[in-house]
Amino acid sequence: MTLFIVCTLFILLAIGVPVAFALGLVGLGAVAIFQGTSFTQLAQSQFANLDSFVLLAIPFFVLAGNIMVKGHLAAYLYGFMRALTRPITGGPAVGAVLASAIFGAMSGSSAAAAAALGRVTIPELDRLGFPRSFSAGVMAAGGTLSILIPPSIVFVIYGAIAQVSVAELFTAGIVPGIFLAFLIGLVAFVLCLRNGWSRAERFSPTEILQTGVKALPALVMPGIVLGGIYGGIFTPTEAAAVSALYGLVAGLLIYRSMSLADLPALFVDSARMTATILIILAGAIFIGMLSTLAGIPQAIVGAVEALNLSAWQFLLIINIILLILGCFLDGITILTVIMPMLLPSLRLLDINLIHFAIILCINIEIASITPPVGMNLFVIGSISRTPLETVVRGVLPFILILTLALLLITYLPALFLLG
């Protein structure tokens, strides 16, 4: 059964079958051939796992992210960050990274952040004379921050799978998210300094005040959402609903960048994106049940015991495997398929599940900008009409720095985790 699951899944993905359908077909095929369980049991398991108050946060965060994109909040954010970073060499690029970090605290979606900010920043960076490969690479890497900086859809799914507090995951993601934003901004700064791109400009308090006032409603949103969670006012799921509602108020009444006529298409697009995520999760539940029947988690535990692996050795092996899988699978698939298999081994080695969530998120960040199937590469290439090889060339320095950050956070968690 293990051989059937692994080989069939990779064959289906290789020939272009969508991930959700590939997972479902493998599950159905395994049940039909090996008959270790029934179709009724699978259906009941899917319903039980998806019928979750925690997962209800996903459609709201997706909707909030789409509202941010439609409401053009990215333009106001970038304008303010651009004003703040004028005195820095490469200020326009560093400002784009800072805007990505803040947008990540509003949307929770990497692709949405890359698309929204890429449309605003890449034309501006082109106008200022930055090479297209650099500007595309900066925005592809900056978009990944939405995966780690709370609120994050990945944390919501991880919390449901591992049965850990989503609020604790959000708290744990703050310092690593800021650290990664700093590293991405630092790489952008060094590249600009070395190549003479965009010299430091004069500081303008008037511009900062003007752009800050415009960006204020957008800047308030992360404070409302995260402050409400940490203050005990509402749960992460309720926070997701609040973020969507606040986004609607900001877009319709404050910025007036949307109209009521825009809402039906916005809701349909959000429903489609939510369905995509949940149908992948449903397919992964198939694979999770069958993997348990095939003894895959138990085999991993047996291998760990037989090889007498320590926690640091196990994490090194898992990071290598995840980095390789990230070249071929999207982040949601990695999370939903691999995580259930690893849980017994993580518990055996007494590895903190909150710490491992951060490790997994950084792997997913790297996967989103790793060729040949990194999602952010295609998003940036599509919105800026840039060839994929150009985007890949620009993103390579950021892949290297994220890999370094992965090693630091894996083996020095005390420096990065709150609580």
PDB file of C-alpha atoms in Angstrom, residues 16-282:
ATOM      1  CA  GLY A  16      -0.335  17.469 -14.258  1.00  0.00           C
ATOM      2  CA  VAL A  17      -3.320  16.175 -12.290  1.00  0.00           C
ATOM      3  CA  PRO A  18      -4.359  18.883  -9.775  1.00  0.00           C
ATOM      4  CA  VAL A  19      -3.126  18.122  -6.261  1.00  0.00           C
ATOM      5  CA  ALA A  20      -6.585  17.745  -4.693  1.00  0.00           C
ATOM      6  CA  PHE A  21      -7.747  15.267  -7.321  1.00  0.00           C
ATOM      7  CA  ALA A  22      -4.455  13.362  -7.229  1.00  0.00           C
ATOM      8  CA  LEU A  23      -4.801  12.885  -3.469  1.00  0.00           C
ATOM      9  CA  GLY A  24      -8.428  11.811  -3.799  1.00  0.00           C
ATOM     10  CA  LEU A  25      -7.761   9.375  -6.639  1.00  0.00           C
ATOM     11  CA  VAL A  26      -4.883   7.766  -4.762  1.00  0.00           C
ATOM     12  CA  GLY A  27      -7.083   7.370  -1.696  1.00  0.00           C
ATOM     13  CA  LEU A  28      -9.976   5.868  -3.630  1.00  0.00           C
ATOM     14  CA  GLY A  29      -7.645   3.568  -5.551  1.00  0.00           C
ATOM     15  CA  ALA A  30      -5.953   2.325  -2.391  1.00  0.00           C
ATOM     16  CA  VAL A  31      -9.294   1.578  -0.720  1.00  0.00           C
ATOM     17  CA  ALA A  32     -10.570  -0.256  -3.805  1.00  0.00           C
ATOM     18  CA  ILE A  33      -7.415  -2.363  -4.193  1.00  0.00           C
ATOM     19  CA  PHE A  34      -6.312  -3.055  -0.618  1.00  0.00           C
ATOM     20  CA  GLN A  35      -9.673  -2.811   1.176  1.00  0.00           C
ATOM     21  CA  GLY A  36      -8.136  -1.905   4.532  1.00  0.00           C
ATOM     22  CA  THR A  37     -11.056   0.393   5.241  1.00  0.00           C
ATOM     23  CA  SER A  38     -14.393   1.318   3.682  1.00  0.00           C
ATOM     24  CA  PHE A  39     -15.507   4.279   1.615  1.00  0.00           C
ATOM     25  CA  THR A  40     -18.035   5.063   4.352  1.00  0.00           C
ATOM     26  CA  GLN A  41     -15.281   5.304   6.971  1.00  0.00           C
ATOM     27  CA  LEU A  42     -13.289   7.615   4.724  1.00  0.00           C
ATOM     28  CA  ALA A  43     -16.268   9.876   4.164  1.00  0.00           C
ATOM     29  CA  GLN A  44     -17.035   9.992   7.888  1.00  0.00           C
ATOM     30  CA  SER A  45     -13.392  10.768   8.679  1.00  0.00           C
ATOM     31  CA  GLN A  46     -13.291  13.584   6.124  1.00  0.00           C
ATOM     32  CA  PHE A  47     -16.450  15.145   7.509  1.00  0.00           C
ATOM     33  CA  ALA A  48     -15.265  14.855  11.117  1.00  0.00           C
ATOM     34  CA  ASN A  49     -11.903  16.459  10.321  1.00  0.00           C
ATOM     35  CA  LEU A  50     -13.299  19.293   8.204  1.00  0.00           C
ATOM     36  CA  ASP A  51     -16.201  20.035  10.559  1.00  0.00           C
ATOM     37  CA  SER A  52     -13.950  22.238  12.696  1.00  0.00           C
ATOM     38  CA  PHE A  53     -14.426  25.657  14.244  1.00  0.00           C
ATOM     39  CA  VAL A  54     -10.679  26.283  13.841  1.00  0.00           C
ATOM     40  CA  LEU A  55     -10.805  25.675  10.080  1.00  0.00           C
ATOM     41  CA  LEU A  56     -13.661  28.178   9.775  1.00  0.00           C
ATOM     42  CA  ALA A  57     -10.930  30.839   9.999  1.00  0.00           C
ATOM     43  CA  ILE A  58      -9.687  29.886   6.520  1.00  0.00           C
ATOM     44  CA  PRO A  59     -12.559  31.371   4.438  1.00  0.00           C
ATOM     45  CA  PHE A  60     -12.496  34.565   6.508  1.00  0.00           C
ATOM     46  CA  PHE A  61      -8.731  35.066   6.170  1.00  0.00           C
ATOM     47  CA  VAL A  62      -8.965  34.312   2.434  1.00  0.00           C
ATOM     48  CA  LEU A  63     -11.762  36.866   2.101  1.00  0.00           C
ATOM     49  CA  ALA A  64      -9.782  39.432   4.113  1.00  0.00           C
ATOM     50  CA  GLY A  65      -6.761  38.933   1.846  1.00  0.00           C
ATOM     51  CA  ASN A  66      -8.849  39.388  -1.288  1.00  0.00           C
ATOM     52  CA  ILE A  67     -10.387  42.533   0.159  1.00  0.00           C
ATOM     53  CA  MET A  68      -6.887  43.923   0.776  1.00  0.00           C
ATOM     54  CA  VAL A  69      -6.026  43.256  -2.863  1.00  0.00           C
ATOM     55  CA  LYS A  70      -9.263  44.662  -4.293  1.00  0.00           C
ATOM     56  CA  GLY A  71      -9.236  47.640  -1.957  1.00  0.00           C
ATOM     57  CA  HIS A  72      -5.736  48.699  -3.111  1.00  0.00           C
ATOM     58  CA  LEU A  73      -4.475  48.854   0.488  1.00  0.00           C
ATOM     59  CA  ALA A  74      -1.094  47.654  -0.764  1.00  0.00           C
ATOM     60  CA  ALA A  75      -0.517  50.956  -2.568  1.00  0.00           C
ATOM     61  CA  TYR A  76      -1.056  52.992   0.606  1.00  0.00           C
ATOM     62  CA  LEU A  77       1.184  50.684   2.629  1.00  0.00           C
ATOM     63  CA  TYR A  78       4.000  50.839   0.113  1.00  0.00           C
ATOM     64  CA  GLY A  79       3.737  54.614  -0.160  1.00  0.00           C
ATOM     65  CA  PHE A  80       4.255  54.944   3.583  1.00  0.00           C
ATOM     66  CA  MET A  81       7.113  52.411   3.737  1.00  0.00           C
ATOM     67  CA  ARG A  82       8.738  54.098   0.740  1.00  0.00           C
ATOM     68  CA  ALA A  83       8.681  57.428   2.574  1.00  0.00           C
ATOM     69  CA  LEU A  84      10.191  55.893   5.714  1.00  0.00           C
ATOM     70  CA  THR A  85      13.071  54.215   3.854  1.00  0.00           C
ATOM     71  CA  ARG A  86      14.142  57.128   1.655  1.00  0.00           C
ATOM     72  CA  PRO A  87      17.364  57.761   3.671  1.00  0.00           C
ATOM     73  CA  ILE A  88      18.483  54.131   3.100  1.00  0.00           C
ATOM     74  CA  THR A  89      20.434  52.886   0.097  1.00  0.00           C
ATOM     75  CA  GLY A  90      17.979  50.770  -1.875  1.00  0.00           C
ATOM     76  CA  GLY A  91      15.122  52.353   0.077  1.00  0.00           C
ATOM     77  CA  PRO A  92      12.420  51.522  -2.499  1.00  0.00           C
ATOM     78  CA  ALA A  93      13.293  47.802  -2.324  1.00  0.00           C
ATOM     79  CA  VAL A  94      13.668  47.753   1.482  1.00  0.00           C
ATOM     80  CA  GLY A  95      10.340  49.579   1.746  1.00  0.00           C
ATOM     81  CA  ALA A  96       8.751  46.905  -0.433  1.00  0.00           C
ATOM     82  CA  VAL A  97       9.958  44.220   2.011  1.00  0.00           C
ATOM     83  CA  LEU A  98       8.561  46.148   4.990  1.00  0.00           C
ATOM     84  CA  ALA A  99       5.250  46.577   3.184  1.00  0.00           C
ATOM     85  CA  SER A 100       5.220  42.814   2.505  1.00  0.00           C
ATOM     86  CA  ALA A 101       5.696  42.095   6.209  1.00  0.00           C
ATOM     87  CA  ILE A 102       2.821  44.375   7.219  1.00  0.00           C
ATOM     88  CA  PHE A 103       0.593  43.063   4.446  1.00  0.00           C
ATOM     89  CA  GLY A 104       1.389  39.565   5.724  1.00  0.00           C
ATOM     90  CA  ALA A 105      -0.060  40.587   9.084  1.00  0.00           C
ATOM     91  CA  MET A 106      -3.265  41.531   7.270  1.00  0.00           C
ATOM     92  CA  SER A 107      -3.880  38.795   4.709  1.00  0.00           C
ATOM     93  CA  GLY A 108      -2.313  35.496   5.829  1.00  0.00           C
ATOM     94  CA  SER A 109      -1.874  34.477   2.184  1.00  0.00           C
ATOM     95  CA  SER A 110       1.508  34.426   0.466  1.00  0.00           C
ATOM     96  CA  ALA A 111       0.150  34.492  -3.085  1.00  0.00           C
ATOM     97  CA  ALA A 112      -2.225  37.377  -2.254  1.00  0.00           C
ATOM     98  CA  ALA A 113       0.598  39.409  -0.727  1.00  0.00           C
ATOM     99  CA  ALA A 114       2.919  38.796  -3.676  1.00  0.00           C
ATOM    100  CA  ALA A 115       0.195  39.675  -6.184  1.00  0.00           C
ATOM    101  CA  ALA A 116      -1.105  42.778  -4.408  1.00  0.00           C
ATOM    102  CA  LEU A 117       2.266  44.339  -3.660  1.00  0.00           C
ATOM    103  CA  GLY A 118       3.935  43.144  -6.858  1.00  0.00           C
ATOM    104  CA  ARG A 119       1.433  45.089  -8.957  1.00  0.00           C
ATOM    105  CA  VAL A 120       2.333  48.263  -7.062  1.00  0.00           C
ATOM    106  CA  THR A 121       6.057  47.921  -6.420  1.00  0.00           C
ATOM    107  CA  ILE A 122       7.511  46.291  -9.531  1.00  0.00           C
ATOM    108  CA  PRO A 123       6.467  49.115 -11.933  1.00  0.00           C
ATOM    109  CA  GLU A 124       7.868  51.642  -9.430  1.00  0.00           C
ATOM    110  CA  LEU A 125      11.149  49.743  -9.078  1.00  0.00           C
ATOM    111  CA  ASP A 126      11.358  49.514 -12.881  1.00  0.00           C
ATOM    112  CA  ARG A 127      10.865  53.271 -13.125  1.00  0.00           C
ATOM    113  CA  LEU A 128      13.708  53.829 -10.655  1.00  0.00           C
ATOM    114  CA  GLY A 129      16.095  51.689 -12.705  1.00  0.00           C
ATOM    115  CA  PHE A 130      16.237  48.463 -10.703  1.00  0.00           C
ATOM    116  CA  PRO A 131      16.868  45.305 -12.776  1.00  0.00           C
ATOM    117  CA  ARG A 132      13.664  43.351 -13.303  1.00  0.00           C
ATOM    118  CA  SER A 133      15.218  40.138 -11.932  1.00  0.00           C
ATOM    119  CA  PHE A 134      16.005  41.909  -8.642  1.00  0.00           C
ATOM    120  CA  SER A 135      12.602  43.556  -8.210  1.00  0.00           C
ATOM    121  CA  ALA A 136      10.778  40.318  -9.082  1.00  0.00           C
ATOM    122  CA  GLY A 137      12.984  38.363  -6.667  1.00  0.00           C
ATOM    123  CA  VAL A 138      12.416  40.838  -3.823  1.00  0.00           C
ATOM    124  CA  MET A 139       8.630  40.687  -4.198  1.00  0.00           C
ATOM    125  CA  ALA A 140       8.521  36.909  -4.571  1.00  0.00           C
ATOM    126  CA  ALA A 141      10.578  36.549  -1.364  1.00  0.00           C
ATOM    127  CA  GLY A 142       8.672  39.290   0.451  1.00  0.00           C
ATOM    128  CA  GLY A 143       5.384  37.559  -0.282  1.00  0.00           C
ATOM    129  CA  THR A 144       6.542  34.492   1.642  1.00  0.00           C
ATOM    130  CA  LEU A 145       6.406  36.449   4.918  1.00  0.00           C
ATOM    131  CA  SER A 146       2.622  36.014   4.966  1.00  0.00           C
ATOM    132  CA  ILE A 147       3.181  32.302   5.625  1.00  0.00           C
ATOM    133  CA  LEU A 148       4.929  32.939   8.944  1.00  0.00           C
ATOM    134  CA  ILE A 149       3.790  36.338  10.194  1.00  0.00           C
ATOM    135  CA  PRO A 150       0.447  35.944  11.996  1.00  0.00           C
ATOM    136  CA  PRO A 151      -2.358  35.632  11.165  1.00  0.00           C
ATOM    137  CA  SER A 152      -1.362  32.765   8.861  1.00  0.00           C
ATOM    138  CA  ILE A 153      -3.574  30.243   7.094  1.00  0.00           C
ATOM    139  CA  VAL A 154      -0.774  27.672   7.417  1.00  0.00           C
ATOM    140  CA  PHE A 155      -0.856  28.050  11.216  1.00  0.00           C
ATOM    141  CA  VAL A 156      -4.626  27.509  11.222  1.00  0.00           C
ATOM    142  CA  ILE A 157      -4.310  24.228   9.289  1.00  0.00           C
ATOM    143  CA  TYR A 158      -1.304  23.104  11.354  1.00  0.00           C
ATOM    144  CA  GLY A 159      -3.200  23.794  14.569  1.00  0.00           C
ATOM    145  CA  ALA A 160      -6.112  21.647  13.372  1.00  0.00           C
ATOM    146  CA  ILE A 161      -3.822  18.763  12.374  1.00  0.00           C
ATOM    147  CA  ALA A 162      -1.492  18.802  15.396  1.00  0.00           C
ATOM    148  CA  GLN A 163      -4.194  19.801  17.887  1.00  0.00           C
ATOM    149  CA  VAL A 164      -2.239  22.772  19.245  1.00  0.00           C
ATOM    150  CA  SER A 165      -3.450  26.271  20.034  1.00  0.00           C
ATOM    151  CA  VAL A 166      -3.629  28.545  16.989  1.00  0.00           C
ATOM    152  CA  ALA A 167      -3.207  31.573  19.264  1.00  0.00           C
ATOM    153  CA  GLU A 168       0.069  30.093  20.585  1.00  0.00           C
ATOM    154  CA  LEU A 169       1.206  29.465  17.007  1.00  0.00           C
ATOM    155  CA  PHE A 170       0.442  33.074  16.103  1.00  0.00           C
ATOM    156  CA  THR A 171       2.492  34.254  19.098  1.00  0.00           C
ATOM    157  CA  ALA A 172       5.400  31.990  18.159  1.00  0.00           C
ATOM    158  CA  GLY A 173       5.449  33.335  14.588  1.00  0.00           C
ATOM    159  CA  ILE A 174       6.004  36.989  15.530  1.00  0.00           C
ATOM    160  CA  VAL A 175       9.753  37.069  16.273  1.00  0.00           C
ATOM    161  CA  PRO A 176      10.797  34.612  13.497  1.00  0.00           C
ATOM    162  CA  GLY A 177       8.605  36.579  11.047  1.00  0.00           C
ATOM    163  CA  ILE A 178      10.288  39.865  11.974  1.00  0.00           C
ATOM    164  CA  PHE A 179      13.704  38.180  11.788  1.00  0.00           C
ATOM    165  CA  LEU A 180      13.030  36.849   8.273  1.00  0.00           C
ATOM    166  CA  ALA A 181      11.730  40.242   7.148  1.00  0.00           C
ATOM    167  CA  PHE A 182      14.963  41.791   8.465  1.00  0.00           C
ATOM    168  CA  LEU A 183      17.101  39.241   6.596  1.00  0.00           C
ATOM    169  CA  ILE A 184      15.236  39.705   3.293  1.00  0.00           C
ATOM    170  CA  GLY A 185      15.502  43.484   3.672  1.00  0.00           C
ATOM    171  CA  LEU A 186      19.205  43.150   4.522  1.00  0.00           C
ATOM    172  CA  VAL A 187      19.895  41.115   1.371  1.00  0.00           C
ATOM    173  CA  ALA A 188      18.038  43.721  -0.704  1.00  0.00           C
ATOM    174  CA  PHE A 189      20.085  46.504   0.943  1.00  0.00           C
ATOM    175  CA  VAL A 190      23.422  44.723   0.381  1.00  0.00           C
ATOM    176  CA  LEU A 191      22.643  43.995  -3.270  1.00  0.00           C
ATOM    177  CA  CYS A 192      21.676  47.631  -3.855  1.00  0.00           C
ATOM    178  CA  LEU A 193      24.789  48.889  -2.040  1.00  0.00           C
ATOM    179  CA  ARG A 194      27.094  46.575  -3.977  1.00  0.00           C
ATOM    180  CA  ASN A 195      25.588  47.347  -7.385  1.00  0.00           C
ATOM    181  CA  GLY A 196      24.921  51.056  -6.867  1.00  0.00           C
ATOM    182  CA  TRP A 197      21.153  50.796  -7.252  1.00  0.00           C
ATOM    183  CA  SER A 198      19.114  53.650  -5.774  1.00  0.00           C
ATOM    184  CA  ARG A 199      21.216  55.875  -3.546  1.00  0.00           C
ATOM    185  CA  ALA A 200      19.936  57.239  -0.249  1.00  0.00           C
ATOM    186  CA  GLU A 201      17.522  60.165  -0.606  1.00  0.00           C
ATOM    187  CA  ARG A 202      16.560  63.106   1.532  1.00  0.00           C
ATOM    188  CA  PHE A 203      14.311  62.458   4.533  1.00  0.00           C
ATOM    189  CA  SER A 204      10.880  64.093   4.132  1.00  0.00           C
ATOM    190  CA  PRO A 205       8.752  64.437   7.305  1.00  0.00           C
ATOM    191  CA  THR A 206       5.931  65.956   5.249  1.00  0.00           C
ATOM    192  CA  GLU A 207       5.784  62.944   2.939  1.00  0.00           C
ATOM    193  CA  ILE A 208       5.853  60.570   5.904  1.00  0.00           C
ATOM    194  CA  LEU A 209       2.955  62.414   7.526  1.00  0.00           C
ATOM    195  CA  GLN A 210       0.887  62.488   4.342  1.00  0.00           C
ATOM    196  CA  THR A 211       1.446  58.852   3.406  1.00  0.00           C
ATOM    197  CA  GLY A 212       1.097  57.754   7.042  1.00  0.00           C
ATOM    198  CA  VAL A 213      -2.351  59.292   7.302  1.00  0.00           C
ATOM    199  CA  LYS A 214      -3.435  57.490   4.128  1.00  0.00           C
ATOM    200  CA  ALA A 215      -1.989  54.180   5.339  1.00  0.00           C
ATOM    201  CA  LEU A 216      -3.289  54.469   8.918  1.00  0.00           C
ATOM    202  CA  PRO A 217      -6.555  52.513   8.429  1.00  0.00           C
ATOM    203  CA  ALA A 218      -4.555  49.661   6.882  1.00  0.00           C
ATOM    204  CA  LEU A 219      -1.898  49.791   9.621  1.00  0.00           C
ATOM    205  CA  VAL A 220      -4.551  49.574  12.334  1.00  0.00           C
ATOM    206  CA  MET A 221      -5.917  46.258  11.064  1.00  0.00           C
ATOM    207  CA  PRO A 222      -3.124  43.926  12.345  1.00  0.00           C
ATOM    208  CA  GLY A 223      -3.351  45.602  15.746  1.00  0.00           C
ATOM    209  CA  ILE A 224      -7.088  44.986  15.939  1.00  0.00           C
ATOM    210  CA  VAL A 225      -6.827  41.350  14.886  1.00  0.00           C
ATOM    211  CA  LEU A 226      -3.753  40.303  16.884  1.00  0.00           C
ATOM    212  CA  GLY A 227      -4.540  42.556  19.841  1.00  0.00           C
ATOM    213  CA  GLY A 228      -7.997  41.022  20.054  1.00  0.00           C
ATOM    214  CA  ILE A 229      -6.554  37.488  20.062  1.00  0.00           C
ATOM    215  CA  TYR A 230      -3.822  38.131  22.625  1.00  0.00           C
ATOM    216  CA  GLY A 231      -6.149  40.259  24.742  1.00  0.00           C
ATOM    217  CA  GLY A 232      -8.612  37.396  24.961  1.00  0.00           C
ATOM    218  CA  ILE A 233     -11.369  39.370  23.255  1.00  0.00           C
ATOM    219  CA  PHE A 234     -11.914  36.813  20.510  1.00  0.00           C
ATOM    220  CA  THR A 235     -10.608  33.509  19.176  1.00  0.00           C
ATOM    221  CA  PRO A 236      -8.444  33.237  16.034  1.00  0.00           C
ATOM    222  CA  THR A 237     -11.548  32.191  14.063  1.00  0.00           C
ATOM    223  CA  GLU A 238     -13.487  35.202  15.327  1.00  0.00           C
ATOM    224  CA  ALA A 239     -10.436  37.351  14.591  1.00  0.00           C
ATOM    225  CA  ALA A 240     -10.540  36.162  10.987  1.00  0.00           C
ATOM    226  CA  ALA A 241     -14.174  37.260  10.735  1.00  0.00           C
ATOM    227  CA  VAL A 242     -13.311  40.627  12.289  1.00  0.00           C
ATOM    228  CA  SER A 243     -10.461  41.120   9.798  1.00  0.00           C
ATOM    229  CA  ALA A 244     -12.795  40.452   6.863  1.00  0.00           C
ATOM    230  CA  LEU A 245     -15.433  42.824   8.261  1.00  0.00           C
ATOM    231  CA  TYR A 246     -12.867  45.551   8.968  1.00  0.00           C
ATOM    232  CA  GLY A 247     -11.463  45.144   5.450  1.00  0.00           C
ATOM    233  CA  LEU A 248     -14.928  45.646   3.980  1.00  0.00           C
ATOM    234  CA  VAL A 249     -15.489  48.783   6.072  1.00  0.00           C
ATOM    235  CA  ALA A 250     -12.068  50.160   5.078  1.00  0.00           C
ATOM    236  CA  GLY A 251     -12.530  49.400   1.378  1.00  0.00           C
ATOM    237  CA  LEU A 252     -16.155  50.584   1.103  1.00  0.00           C
ATOM    238  CA  LEU A 253     -16.320  53.526   3.522  1.00  0.00           C
ATOM    239  CA  ILE A 254     -12.804  54.761   4.364  1.00  0.00           C
ATOM    240  CA  TYR A 255     -10.788  54.367   1.152  1.00  0.00           C
ATOM    241  CA  ARG A 256     -13.852  54.055  -1.110  1.00  0.00           C
ATOM    242  CA  SER A 257     -11.750  51.856  -3.384  1.00  0.00           C
ATOM    243  CA  MET A 258     -14.531  49.273  -3.677  1.00  0.00           C
ATOM    244  CA  SER A 259     -18.249  49.414  -4.346  1.00  0.00           C
ATOM    245  CA  LEU A 260     -21.112  47.099  -3.481  1.00  0.00           C
ATOM    246  CA  ALA A 261     -21.073  45.938  -7.096  1.00  0.00           C
ATOM    247  CA  ASP A 262     -17.588  44.469  -6.501  1.00  0.00           C
ATOM    248  CA  LEU A 263     -18.705  42.235  -3.644  1.00  0.00           C
ATOM    249  CA  PRO A 264     -20.367  39.322  -5.511  1.00  0.00           C
ATOM    250  CA  ALA A 265     -17.232  38.618  -7.570  1.00  0.00           C
ATOM    251  CA  LEU A 266     -15.086  39.071  -4.458  1.00  0.00           C
ATOM    252  CA  PHE A 267     -17.139  36.524  -2.498  1.00  0.00           C
ATOM    253  CA  VAL A 268     -17.137  34.016  -5.358  1.00  0.00           C
ATOM    254  CA  ASP A 269     -13.366  34.282  -5.782  1.00  0.00           C
ATOM    255  CA  SER A 270     -12.861  33.835  -2.024  1.00  0.00           C
ATOM    256  CA  ALA A 271     -15.157  30.815  -2.007  1.00  0.00           C
ATOM    257  CA  ARG A 272     -13.209  29.296  -4.894  1.00  0.00           C
ATOM    258  CA  MET A 273      -9.872  29.785  -3.115  1.00  0.00           C
ATOM    259  CA  THR A 274     -11.269  28.377   0.134  1.00  0.00           C
ATOM    260  CA  ALA A 275     -12.639  25.349  -1.691  1.00  0.00           C
ATOM    261  CA  THR A 276      -9.234  24.751  -3.262  1.00  0.00           C
ATOM    262  CA  ILE A 277      -7.558  24.693   0.157  1.00  0.00           C
ATOM    263  CA  LEU A 278     -10.210  22.527   1.813  1.00  0.00           C
ATOM    264  CA  ILE A 279     -10.459  20.000  -1.008  1.00  0.00           C
ATOM    265  CA  ILE A 280      -6.673  19.517  -0.775  1.00  0.00           C
ATOM    266  CA  LEU A 281      -7.103  19.040   2.972  1.00  0.00           C
ATOM    267  CA  ALA A 282      -9.906  16.553   2.350  1.00  0.00           C
TER     268      ALA A 282
END
